[in-house]
Coordinates of C-alpha atoms in Angstrom, one line a residue:
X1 CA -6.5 25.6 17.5
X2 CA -4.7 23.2 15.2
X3 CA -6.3 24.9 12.4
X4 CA -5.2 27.5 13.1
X5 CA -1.3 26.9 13.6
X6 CA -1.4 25.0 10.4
X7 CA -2.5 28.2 8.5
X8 CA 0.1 30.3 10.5
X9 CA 2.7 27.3 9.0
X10 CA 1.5 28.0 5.9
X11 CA 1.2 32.0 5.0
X12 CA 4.7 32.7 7.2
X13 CA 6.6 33.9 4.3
X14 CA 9.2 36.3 5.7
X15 CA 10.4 35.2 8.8
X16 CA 10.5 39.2 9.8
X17 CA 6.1 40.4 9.1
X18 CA 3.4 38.5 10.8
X19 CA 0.5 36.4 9.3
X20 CA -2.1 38.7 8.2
X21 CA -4.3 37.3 10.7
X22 CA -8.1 38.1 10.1
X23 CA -10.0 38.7 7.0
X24 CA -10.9 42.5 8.6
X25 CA -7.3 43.3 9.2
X26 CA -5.9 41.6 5.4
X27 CA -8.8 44.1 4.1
X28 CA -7.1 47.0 5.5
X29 CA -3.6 46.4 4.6
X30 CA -4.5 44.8 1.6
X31 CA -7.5 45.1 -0.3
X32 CA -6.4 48.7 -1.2
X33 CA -2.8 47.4 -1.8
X34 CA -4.4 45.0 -4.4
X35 CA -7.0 47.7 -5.8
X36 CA -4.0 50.0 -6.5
X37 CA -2.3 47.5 -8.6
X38 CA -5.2 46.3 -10.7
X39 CA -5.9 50.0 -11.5
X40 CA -3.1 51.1 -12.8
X41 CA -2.8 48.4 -15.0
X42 CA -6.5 49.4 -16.2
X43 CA -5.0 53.1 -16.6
X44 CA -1.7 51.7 -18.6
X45 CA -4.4 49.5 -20.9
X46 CA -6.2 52.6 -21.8
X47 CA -3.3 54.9 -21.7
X48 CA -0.6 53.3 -23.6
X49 CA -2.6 50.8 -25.8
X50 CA -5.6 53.1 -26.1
X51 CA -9.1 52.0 -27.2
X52 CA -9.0 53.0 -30.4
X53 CA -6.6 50.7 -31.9
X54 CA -8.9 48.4 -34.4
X55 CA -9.6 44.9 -33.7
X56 CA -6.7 42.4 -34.7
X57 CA -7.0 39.2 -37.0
X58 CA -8.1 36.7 -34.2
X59 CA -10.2 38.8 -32.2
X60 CA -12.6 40.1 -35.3
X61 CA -13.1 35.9 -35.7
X62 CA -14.0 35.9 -32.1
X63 CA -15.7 39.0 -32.1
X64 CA -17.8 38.0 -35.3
X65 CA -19.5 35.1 -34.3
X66 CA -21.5 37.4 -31.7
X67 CA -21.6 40.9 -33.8
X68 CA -24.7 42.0 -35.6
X69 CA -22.0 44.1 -37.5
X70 CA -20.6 41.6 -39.7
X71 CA -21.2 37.6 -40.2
X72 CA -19.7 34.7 -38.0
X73 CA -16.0 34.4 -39.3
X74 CA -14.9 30.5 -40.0
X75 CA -14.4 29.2 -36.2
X76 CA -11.1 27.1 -36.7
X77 CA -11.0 23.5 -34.7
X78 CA -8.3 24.8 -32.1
X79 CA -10.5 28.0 -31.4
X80 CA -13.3 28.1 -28.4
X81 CA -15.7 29.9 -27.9
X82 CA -15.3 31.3 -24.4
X83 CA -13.8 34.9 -25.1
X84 CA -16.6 35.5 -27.8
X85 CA -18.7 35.2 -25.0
X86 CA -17.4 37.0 -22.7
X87 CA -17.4 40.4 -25.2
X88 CA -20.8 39.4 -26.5
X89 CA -22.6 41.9 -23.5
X90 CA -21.1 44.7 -25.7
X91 CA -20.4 43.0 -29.6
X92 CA -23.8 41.9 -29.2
X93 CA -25.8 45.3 -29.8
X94 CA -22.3 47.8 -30.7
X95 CA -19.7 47.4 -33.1
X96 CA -17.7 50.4 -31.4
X97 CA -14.6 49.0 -30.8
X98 CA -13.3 51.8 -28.1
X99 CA -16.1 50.8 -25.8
X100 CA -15.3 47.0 -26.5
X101 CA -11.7 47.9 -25.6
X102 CA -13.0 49.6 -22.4
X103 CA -14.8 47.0 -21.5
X104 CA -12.1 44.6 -21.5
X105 CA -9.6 46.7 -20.4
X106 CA -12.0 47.2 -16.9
X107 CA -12.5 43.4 -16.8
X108 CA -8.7 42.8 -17.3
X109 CA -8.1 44.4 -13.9
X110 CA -11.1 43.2 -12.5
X111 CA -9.8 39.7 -13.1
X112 CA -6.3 40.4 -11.9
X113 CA -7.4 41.7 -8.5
X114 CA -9.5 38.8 -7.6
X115 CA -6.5 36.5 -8.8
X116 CA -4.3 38.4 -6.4
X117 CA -7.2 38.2 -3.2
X118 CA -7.4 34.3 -3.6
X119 CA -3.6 34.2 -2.3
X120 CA -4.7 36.3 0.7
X121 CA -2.7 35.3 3.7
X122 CA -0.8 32.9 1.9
X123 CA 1.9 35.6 1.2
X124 CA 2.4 38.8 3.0
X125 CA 0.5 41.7 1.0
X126 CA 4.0 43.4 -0.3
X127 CA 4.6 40.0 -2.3
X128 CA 1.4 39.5 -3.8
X129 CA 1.2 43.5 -4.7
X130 CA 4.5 43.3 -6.1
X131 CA 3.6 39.9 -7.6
X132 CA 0.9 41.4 -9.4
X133 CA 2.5 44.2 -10.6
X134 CA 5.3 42.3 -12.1
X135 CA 2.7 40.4 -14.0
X136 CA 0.5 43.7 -14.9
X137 CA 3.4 45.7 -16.5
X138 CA 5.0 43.3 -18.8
X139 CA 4.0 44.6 -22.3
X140 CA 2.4 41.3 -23.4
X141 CA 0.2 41.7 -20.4
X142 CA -1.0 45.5 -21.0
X143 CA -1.5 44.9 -24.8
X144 CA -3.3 41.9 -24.5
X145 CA -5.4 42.6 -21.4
X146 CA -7.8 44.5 -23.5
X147 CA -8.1 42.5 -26.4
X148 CA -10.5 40.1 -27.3
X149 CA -8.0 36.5 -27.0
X150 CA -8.7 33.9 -24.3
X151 CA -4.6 34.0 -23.2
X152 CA -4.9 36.6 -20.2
X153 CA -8.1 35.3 -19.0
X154 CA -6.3 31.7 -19.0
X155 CA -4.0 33.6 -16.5
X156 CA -5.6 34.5 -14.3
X157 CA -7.8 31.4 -14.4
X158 CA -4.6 29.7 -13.7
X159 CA -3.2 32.2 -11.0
X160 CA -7.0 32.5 -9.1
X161 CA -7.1 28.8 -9.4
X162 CA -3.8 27.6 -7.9
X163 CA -4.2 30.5 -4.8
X164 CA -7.8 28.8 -4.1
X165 CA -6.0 25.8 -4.4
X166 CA -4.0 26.5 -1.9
X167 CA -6.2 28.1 0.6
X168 CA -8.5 24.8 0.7
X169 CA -5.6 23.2 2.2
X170 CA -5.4 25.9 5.3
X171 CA -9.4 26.4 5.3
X172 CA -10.7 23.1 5.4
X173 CA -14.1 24.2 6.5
X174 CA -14.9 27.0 4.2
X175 CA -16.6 26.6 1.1
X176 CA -15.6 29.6 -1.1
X177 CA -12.0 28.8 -1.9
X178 CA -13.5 25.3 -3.3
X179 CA -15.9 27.2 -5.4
X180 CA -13.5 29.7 -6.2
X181 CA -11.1 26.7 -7.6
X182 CA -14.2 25.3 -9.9
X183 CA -15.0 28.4 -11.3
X184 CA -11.5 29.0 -12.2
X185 CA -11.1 25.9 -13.7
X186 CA -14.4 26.8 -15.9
X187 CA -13.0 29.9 -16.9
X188 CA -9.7 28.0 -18.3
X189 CA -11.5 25.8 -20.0
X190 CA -14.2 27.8 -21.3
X191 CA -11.2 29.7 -22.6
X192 CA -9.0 27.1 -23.9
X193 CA -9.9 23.4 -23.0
X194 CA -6.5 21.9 -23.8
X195 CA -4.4 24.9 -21.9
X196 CA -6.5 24.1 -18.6
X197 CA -5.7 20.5 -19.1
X198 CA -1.9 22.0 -18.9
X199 CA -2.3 24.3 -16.6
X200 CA -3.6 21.8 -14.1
X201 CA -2.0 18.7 -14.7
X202 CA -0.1 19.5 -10.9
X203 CA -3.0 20.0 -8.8
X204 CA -4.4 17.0 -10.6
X205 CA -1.6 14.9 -9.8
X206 CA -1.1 15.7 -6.0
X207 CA -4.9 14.8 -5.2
X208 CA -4.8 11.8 -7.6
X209 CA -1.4 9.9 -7.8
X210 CA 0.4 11.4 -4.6
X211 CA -2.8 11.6 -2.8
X212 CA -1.5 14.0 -0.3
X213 CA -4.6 16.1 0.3
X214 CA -7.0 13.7 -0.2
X215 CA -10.1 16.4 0.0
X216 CA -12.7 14.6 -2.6
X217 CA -14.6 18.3 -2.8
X218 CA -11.3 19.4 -4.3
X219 CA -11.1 17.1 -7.0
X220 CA -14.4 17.2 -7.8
X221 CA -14.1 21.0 -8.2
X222 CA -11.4 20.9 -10.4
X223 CA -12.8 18.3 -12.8
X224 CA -16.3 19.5 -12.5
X225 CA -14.4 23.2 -13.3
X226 CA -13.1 21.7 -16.5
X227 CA -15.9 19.2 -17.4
X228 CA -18.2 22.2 -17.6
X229 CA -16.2 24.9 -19.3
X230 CA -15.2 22.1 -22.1
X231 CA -18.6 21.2 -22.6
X232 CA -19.5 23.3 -25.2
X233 CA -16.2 22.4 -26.9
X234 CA -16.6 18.8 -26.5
X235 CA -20.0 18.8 -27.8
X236 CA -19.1 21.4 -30.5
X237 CA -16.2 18.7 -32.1
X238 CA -19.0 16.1 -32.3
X239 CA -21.3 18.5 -34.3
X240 CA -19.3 20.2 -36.7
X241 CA -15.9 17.8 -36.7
X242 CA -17.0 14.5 -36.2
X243 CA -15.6 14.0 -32.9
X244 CA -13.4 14.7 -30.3
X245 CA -10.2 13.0 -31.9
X246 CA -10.3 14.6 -35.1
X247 CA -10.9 18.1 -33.8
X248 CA -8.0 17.7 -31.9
X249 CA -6.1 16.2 -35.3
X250 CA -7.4 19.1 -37.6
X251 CA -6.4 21.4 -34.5
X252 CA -3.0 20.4 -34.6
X253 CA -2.8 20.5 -38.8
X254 CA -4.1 23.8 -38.7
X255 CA -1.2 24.6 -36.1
X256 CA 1.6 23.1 -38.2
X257 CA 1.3 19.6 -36.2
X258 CA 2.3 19.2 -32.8
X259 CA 5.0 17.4 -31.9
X260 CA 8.5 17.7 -30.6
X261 CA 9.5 21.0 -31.5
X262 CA 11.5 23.2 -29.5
X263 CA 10.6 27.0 -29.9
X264 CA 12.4 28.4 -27.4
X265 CA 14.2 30.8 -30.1
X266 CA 11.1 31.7 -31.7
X267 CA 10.1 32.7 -28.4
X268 CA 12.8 34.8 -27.4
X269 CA 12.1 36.7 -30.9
X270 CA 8.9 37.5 -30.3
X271 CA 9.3 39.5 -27.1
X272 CA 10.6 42.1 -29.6
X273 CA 7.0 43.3 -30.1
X274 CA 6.1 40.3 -33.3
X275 CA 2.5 39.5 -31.7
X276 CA 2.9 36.2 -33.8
X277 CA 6.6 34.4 -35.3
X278 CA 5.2 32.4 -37.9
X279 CA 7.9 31.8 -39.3
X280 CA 9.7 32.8 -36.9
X281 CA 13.5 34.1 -38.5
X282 CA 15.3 37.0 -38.0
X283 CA 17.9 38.6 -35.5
X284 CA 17.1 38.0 -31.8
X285 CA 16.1 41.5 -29.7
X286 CA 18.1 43.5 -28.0
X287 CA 19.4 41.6 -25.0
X288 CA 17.9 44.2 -22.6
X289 CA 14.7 43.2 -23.7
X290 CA 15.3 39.3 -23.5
X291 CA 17.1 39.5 -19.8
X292 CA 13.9 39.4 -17.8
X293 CA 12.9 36.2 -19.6
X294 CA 16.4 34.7 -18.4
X295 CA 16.3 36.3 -14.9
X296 CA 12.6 34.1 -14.2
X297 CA 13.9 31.0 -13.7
X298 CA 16.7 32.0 -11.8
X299 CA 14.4 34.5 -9.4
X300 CA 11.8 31.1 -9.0
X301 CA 14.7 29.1 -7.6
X302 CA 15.7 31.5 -5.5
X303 CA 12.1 31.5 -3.9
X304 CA 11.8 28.1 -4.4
X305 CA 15.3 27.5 -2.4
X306 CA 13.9 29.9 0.1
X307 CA 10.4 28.3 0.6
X308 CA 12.3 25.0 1.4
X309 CA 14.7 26.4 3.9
X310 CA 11.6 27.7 5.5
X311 CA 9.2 25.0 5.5
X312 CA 6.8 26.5 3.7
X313 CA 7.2 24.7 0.1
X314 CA 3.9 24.1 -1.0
X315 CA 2.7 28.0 -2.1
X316 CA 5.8 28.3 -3.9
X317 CA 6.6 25.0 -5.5
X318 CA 2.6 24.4 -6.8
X319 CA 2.6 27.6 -8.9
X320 CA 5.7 26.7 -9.9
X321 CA 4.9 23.4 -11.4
X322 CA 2.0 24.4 -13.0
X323 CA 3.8 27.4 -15.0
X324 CA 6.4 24.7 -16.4
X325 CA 3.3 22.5 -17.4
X326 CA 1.2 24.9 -18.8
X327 CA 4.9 26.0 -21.2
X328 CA 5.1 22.7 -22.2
X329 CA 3.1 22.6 -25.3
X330 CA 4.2 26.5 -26.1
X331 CA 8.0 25.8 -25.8
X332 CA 8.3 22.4 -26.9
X333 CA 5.7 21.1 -28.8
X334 CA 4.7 23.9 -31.3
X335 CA 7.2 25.0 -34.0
X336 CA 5.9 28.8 -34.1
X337 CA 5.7 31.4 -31.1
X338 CA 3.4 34.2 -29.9
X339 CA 3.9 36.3 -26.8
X340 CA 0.6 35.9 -25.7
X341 CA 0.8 32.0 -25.5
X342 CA 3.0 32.1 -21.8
X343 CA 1.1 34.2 -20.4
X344 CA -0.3 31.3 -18.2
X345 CA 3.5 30.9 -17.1
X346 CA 4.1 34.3 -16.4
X347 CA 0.9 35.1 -14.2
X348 CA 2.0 31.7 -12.1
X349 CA 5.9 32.5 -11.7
X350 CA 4.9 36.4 -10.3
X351 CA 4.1 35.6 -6.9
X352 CA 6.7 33.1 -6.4
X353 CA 9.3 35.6 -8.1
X354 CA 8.0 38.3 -6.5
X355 CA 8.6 37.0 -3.1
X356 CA 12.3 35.8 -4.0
X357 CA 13.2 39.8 -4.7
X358 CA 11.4 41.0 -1.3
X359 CA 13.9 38.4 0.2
X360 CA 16.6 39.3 -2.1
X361 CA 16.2 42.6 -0.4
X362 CA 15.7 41.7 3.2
X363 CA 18.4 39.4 3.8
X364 CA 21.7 42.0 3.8
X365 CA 22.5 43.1 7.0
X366 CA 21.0 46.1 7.8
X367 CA 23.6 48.3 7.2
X368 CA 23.5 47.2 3.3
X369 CA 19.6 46.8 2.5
X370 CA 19.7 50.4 1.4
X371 CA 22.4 49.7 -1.5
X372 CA 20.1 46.4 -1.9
X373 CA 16.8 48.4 -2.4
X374 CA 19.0 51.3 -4.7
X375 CA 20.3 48.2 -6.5
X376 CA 16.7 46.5 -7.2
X377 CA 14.6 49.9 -7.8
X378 CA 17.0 50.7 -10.7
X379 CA 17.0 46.8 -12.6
X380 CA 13.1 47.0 -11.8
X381 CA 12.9 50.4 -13.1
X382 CA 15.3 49.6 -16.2
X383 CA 12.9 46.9 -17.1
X384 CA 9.6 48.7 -16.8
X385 CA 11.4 51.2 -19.1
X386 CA 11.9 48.2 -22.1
X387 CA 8.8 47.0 -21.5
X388 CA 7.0 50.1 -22.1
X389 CA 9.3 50.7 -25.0
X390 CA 8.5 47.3 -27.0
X391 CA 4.7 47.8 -25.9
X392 CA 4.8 51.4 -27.4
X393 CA 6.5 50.1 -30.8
X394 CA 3.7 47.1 -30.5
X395 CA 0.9 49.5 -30.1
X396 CA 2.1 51.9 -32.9
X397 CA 2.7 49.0 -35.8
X398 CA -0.4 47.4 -34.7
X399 CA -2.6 50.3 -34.8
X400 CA -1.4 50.9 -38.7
X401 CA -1.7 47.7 -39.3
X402 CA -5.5 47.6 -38.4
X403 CA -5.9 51.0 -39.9
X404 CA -4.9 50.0 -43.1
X405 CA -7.6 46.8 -43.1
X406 CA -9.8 49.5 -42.2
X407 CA -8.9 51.8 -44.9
X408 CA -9.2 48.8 -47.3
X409 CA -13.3 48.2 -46.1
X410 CA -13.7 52.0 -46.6
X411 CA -12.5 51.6 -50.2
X412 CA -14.5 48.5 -51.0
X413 CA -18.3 50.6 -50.0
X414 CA -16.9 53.3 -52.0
X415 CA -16.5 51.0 -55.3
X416 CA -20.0 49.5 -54.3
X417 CA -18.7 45.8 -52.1
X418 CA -21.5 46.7 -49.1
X419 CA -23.2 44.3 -46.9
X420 CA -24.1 42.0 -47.3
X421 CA -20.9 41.4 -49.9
X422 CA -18.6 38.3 -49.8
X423 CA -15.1 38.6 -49.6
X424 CA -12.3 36.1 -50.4
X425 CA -8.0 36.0 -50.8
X426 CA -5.4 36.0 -48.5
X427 CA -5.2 38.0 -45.5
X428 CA -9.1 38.6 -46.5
X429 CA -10.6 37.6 -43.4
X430 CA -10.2 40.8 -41.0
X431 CA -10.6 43.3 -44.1
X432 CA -14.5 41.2 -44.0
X433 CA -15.3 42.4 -40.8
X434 CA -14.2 46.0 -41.3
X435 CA -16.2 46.0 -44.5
X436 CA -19.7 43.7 -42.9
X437 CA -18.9 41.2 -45.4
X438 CA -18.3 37.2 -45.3
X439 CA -15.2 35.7 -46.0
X440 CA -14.7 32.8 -47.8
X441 CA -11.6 30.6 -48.6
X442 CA -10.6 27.5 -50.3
X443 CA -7.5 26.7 -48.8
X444 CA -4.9 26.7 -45.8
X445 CA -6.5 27.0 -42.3
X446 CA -9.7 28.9 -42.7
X447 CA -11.0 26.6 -45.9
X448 CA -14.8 26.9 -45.8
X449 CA -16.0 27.2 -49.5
X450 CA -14.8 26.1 -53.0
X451 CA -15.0 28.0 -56.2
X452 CA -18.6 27.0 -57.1
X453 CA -19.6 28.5 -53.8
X454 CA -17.9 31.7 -54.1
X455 CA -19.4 32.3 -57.9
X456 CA -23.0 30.7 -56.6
X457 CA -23.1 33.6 -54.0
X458 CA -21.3 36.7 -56.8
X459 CA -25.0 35.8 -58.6
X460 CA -26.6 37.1 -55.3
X461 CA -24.2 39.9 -53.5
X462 CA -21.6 41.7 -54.1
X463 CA -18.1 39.4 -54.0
X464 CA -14.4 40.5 -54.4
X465 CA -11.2 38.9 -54.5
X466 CA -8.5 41.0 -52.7
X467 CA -4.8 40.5 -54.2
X468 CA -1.9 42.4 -53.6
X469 CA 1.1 43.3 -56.2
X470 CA 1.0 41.0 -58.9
X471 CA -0.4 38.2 -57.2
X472 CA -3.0 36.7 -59.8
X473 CA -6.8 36.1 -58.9
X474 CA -7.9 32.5 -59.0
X475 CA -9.3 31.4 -62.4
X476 CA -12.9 32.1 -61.8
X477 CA -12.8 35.8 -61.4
X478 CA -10.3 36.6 -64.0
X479 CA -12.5 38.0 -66.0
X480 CA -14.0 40.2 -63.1
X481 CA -13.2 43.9 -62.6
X482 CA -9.8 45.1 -61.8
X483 CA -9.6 48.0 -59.3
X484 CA -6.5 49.2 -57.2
X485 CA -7.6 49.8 -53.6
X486 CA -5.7 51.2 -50.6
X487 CA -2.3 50.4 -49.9
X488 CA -1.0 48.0 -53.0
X489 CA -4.5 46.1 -52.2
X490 CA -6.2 45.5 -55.8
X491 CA -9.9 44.0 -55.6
X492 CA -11.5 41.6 -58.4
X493 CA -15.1 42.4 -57.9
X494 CA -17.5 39.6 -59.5
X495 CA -19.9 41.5 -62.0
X496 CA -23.6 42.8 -60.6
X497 CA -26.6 40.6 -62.5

């Protein structure tokens, strides 16, 4: 019986519907509810961002180191290896990228609706549908959700994770939200180690230093979570770094050095649609598509005040705290910006946002909740409309973007640069994997070879330098053949013995 009215404490959220009382009834009213959702966001991945937009610059590294289509890409200290993984069922044995997209893309909302049924009962079902379709139509969620990048599957690590969180607390006898908590944690960390760390530094602080559910399973199954998705990246930074500490230095070298930076700006620019702001200059967007990122805070407040005034602080406030932790690094500690890199924030601030605008709605007198609901249909609808607008401006330079790399690899087999072929020169790196070549550089973040390497390997495969405009080719291949490719690209190819 006390169990029982402490879960009933807990999952009130709207002083006017019910707790959702058993699991058989919360499957009927909300299952489907949650279902719905995570499809159409699986329909709006293959819809609007469509499957066959090419692979971008970070995913053909991930991609590569799994692909019998071209070789492993240089793996980059800050990089892990999760989200190769995770496509390696389909990379492994096809180098179609519409059914890797697909694959994803069906995952993506796979992933989302199990975040969404770990907060079962702890919100009523029209928070947590509206919570996840907040999350699920932002345009850094639909273009990312099928890509090959570890940022939405740190989401929804982070989301699943807190909700399991959560339900431990009101469930002290069942064992599935503790192993739902570990195995988010693993997927975090087997995602991105040091954004886990981040993401969790809350739940790790209220059963360590406040010690206010002191449920040793718990922290067990958070730690254990982390400890085993970071053990391949641990042990990896011994092997090929020479330890922990200077995998985490060359990391942060490679990312400009961390340290007190504030790239709030740089973040506001890139919800224009730049899928990285590095540098980041220019005019700021439109303010129509920067006032959602304002209104957040202001809507978590508001359903923070709320959860306070109604004793019920602890579903709201924890998700809350760990979306400021898990911005930390992104917004103060970094001095470039890329959509992708809140998405942690974002997945954690829907639910609690999402239950602010139910209540937003609900509290008018009766007589005024219809102007209420006009009033918060049209801003919602507004800002689905820029959403979609930046998403379908994303999609569309994106997709030429990666046709034009492809168009590049096409030219390089016609002038005889086949596999297995070396590549090297800036921006070479994606243009390899089109093409089934290597890449190879001798400076900035990818470094792997030097000039002897590159004209060791030109005695045993075909090996190019890519340029563009006048940009001159390094001193070793100057005397090497000159031919313009596609789109101002110009190719030094290395002489066949």
């Amino acid at each position: 019986m006390t169990k029982a009215v402490h879960t009933v404490t807990l999952d009130r959220v709207g002083g006017q519907e019910p707790p959702l009382g058993p699991a058989a009834g919360w499957s009927r009213r909300g299952q489907w509810w949650l279902a719905a959702v995570a499809s159409a966001f699986v329909l709006a991945q293959l819809v609007v961002v469509r499957p066959g937009m090419g692979l971008g610059w970070d995913e053909s590294v991930y991609v590569s180191q799994v692909s019998s289509h071209a070789p492993a890409s240089f793996f980059s200290a800050p990089r892990a290896r999760g989200i190769s993984l995770l496509v390696a069922p389909v990379a492994a044995w096809s180098s179609s990228t519409p059914l890797l997209r697909v694959y994803l893309a069906l995952l993506a909302g796979l992933g989302l609706f199990l975040a969404l049924r770990a907060w079962r009962g702890l919100f009523p079902v029209r928070v947590l549908a509206l919570g996840g379709a907040l999350f699920a139509s932002l345009w850094v969620t639909v273009f990312y959700g099928p890509q090959a990048m570890p940022n939405y599957w740190v989401a929804v690590g982070a989301l699943a994770g807190v909700g399991c969180f959560l339900q431990a607390q009101t469930q002290l006898t069942r064992r599935g939200p503790v192993w739902g908590l570990a195995a988010s944690a693993l997927l975090m960390a087997w995602m991105r180690p040091t954004d886990a760390v981040w993401v969790t530094l809350p739940l790790l602080f209220t059963l360590v230093v406040l010690r206010r559910w002191r449920h040793r399973r718990l922290l067990i199954a958070l730690a254990g979570g982390l400890a085993a998705g970071a053990a391949e990246w641990v042990i990896e930074a011994y092997v090929r770094f020479g330890g922990l500490g200077q995998r985490l230095s060359e990391g942060s070298d490679i990312q400009g050095g961390l340290g007190w930076h504030v790239a709030i700006g740089d973040q506001l620019r890139s919800l224009g649609g730049r899928s990285l702001c590095r540098p980041c200059a220019g005019a700021m967007p439109n303010p129509a598509v920067t006032a959602w990122w304002f209104a957040l805070p202001v809507l978590a407040a508001v359903g923070l005040a709320v959860a306070v005034r109604g004793r019920r602080t602890p579903p709201t406030a924890l998700p809350l705290a760990c979306a400021v932790t898990a911005a930390i690094p992104y917004l103060f500690l970094i001095g470039y910006a890329a959509p992708r890199f809140l998405l942690p924030t974002y997945a954690l601030l829907a639910v609690p946002v999402a239950d602010a605008l139910v209540r937003l709605v609900a509290a008018p007198a009766r007589a005024w909740r219809p102007v209420t609901v006009t009033l918060v249909t049209l801003v919602l609808a507004g800002h689905l409309a820029v959403q979609y607008a930046v998403l379908a401006h994303t999609v569309q330079r994106t997709t030429a973007a990666h046709r034009g790399w492809e168009r590049t690899a096409t030219a390089l087999r016609r002038v005889g640069v086949r596999p297995p072929c070396l590549l090297t020169g800036p921006s070479t790196l994606p243009i390899a994997f089109y093409a089934g070549c290597g890449s190879a550089s001798t400076s900035g973040p990818n470094a792997n070879a030097d000039a002897a390497t590159i004209t060791q390997a030109a005695l045993r495969m075909p090996v190019a330098v890519l340029t563009t405009g006048a940009t001159r080719p390094p001193s070793y291949a100057r005397g090497w053949r000159l031919i313009r490719l596609e789109d101002a690209v110009y190719a030094y190819i290395a002489p066949t013995s």
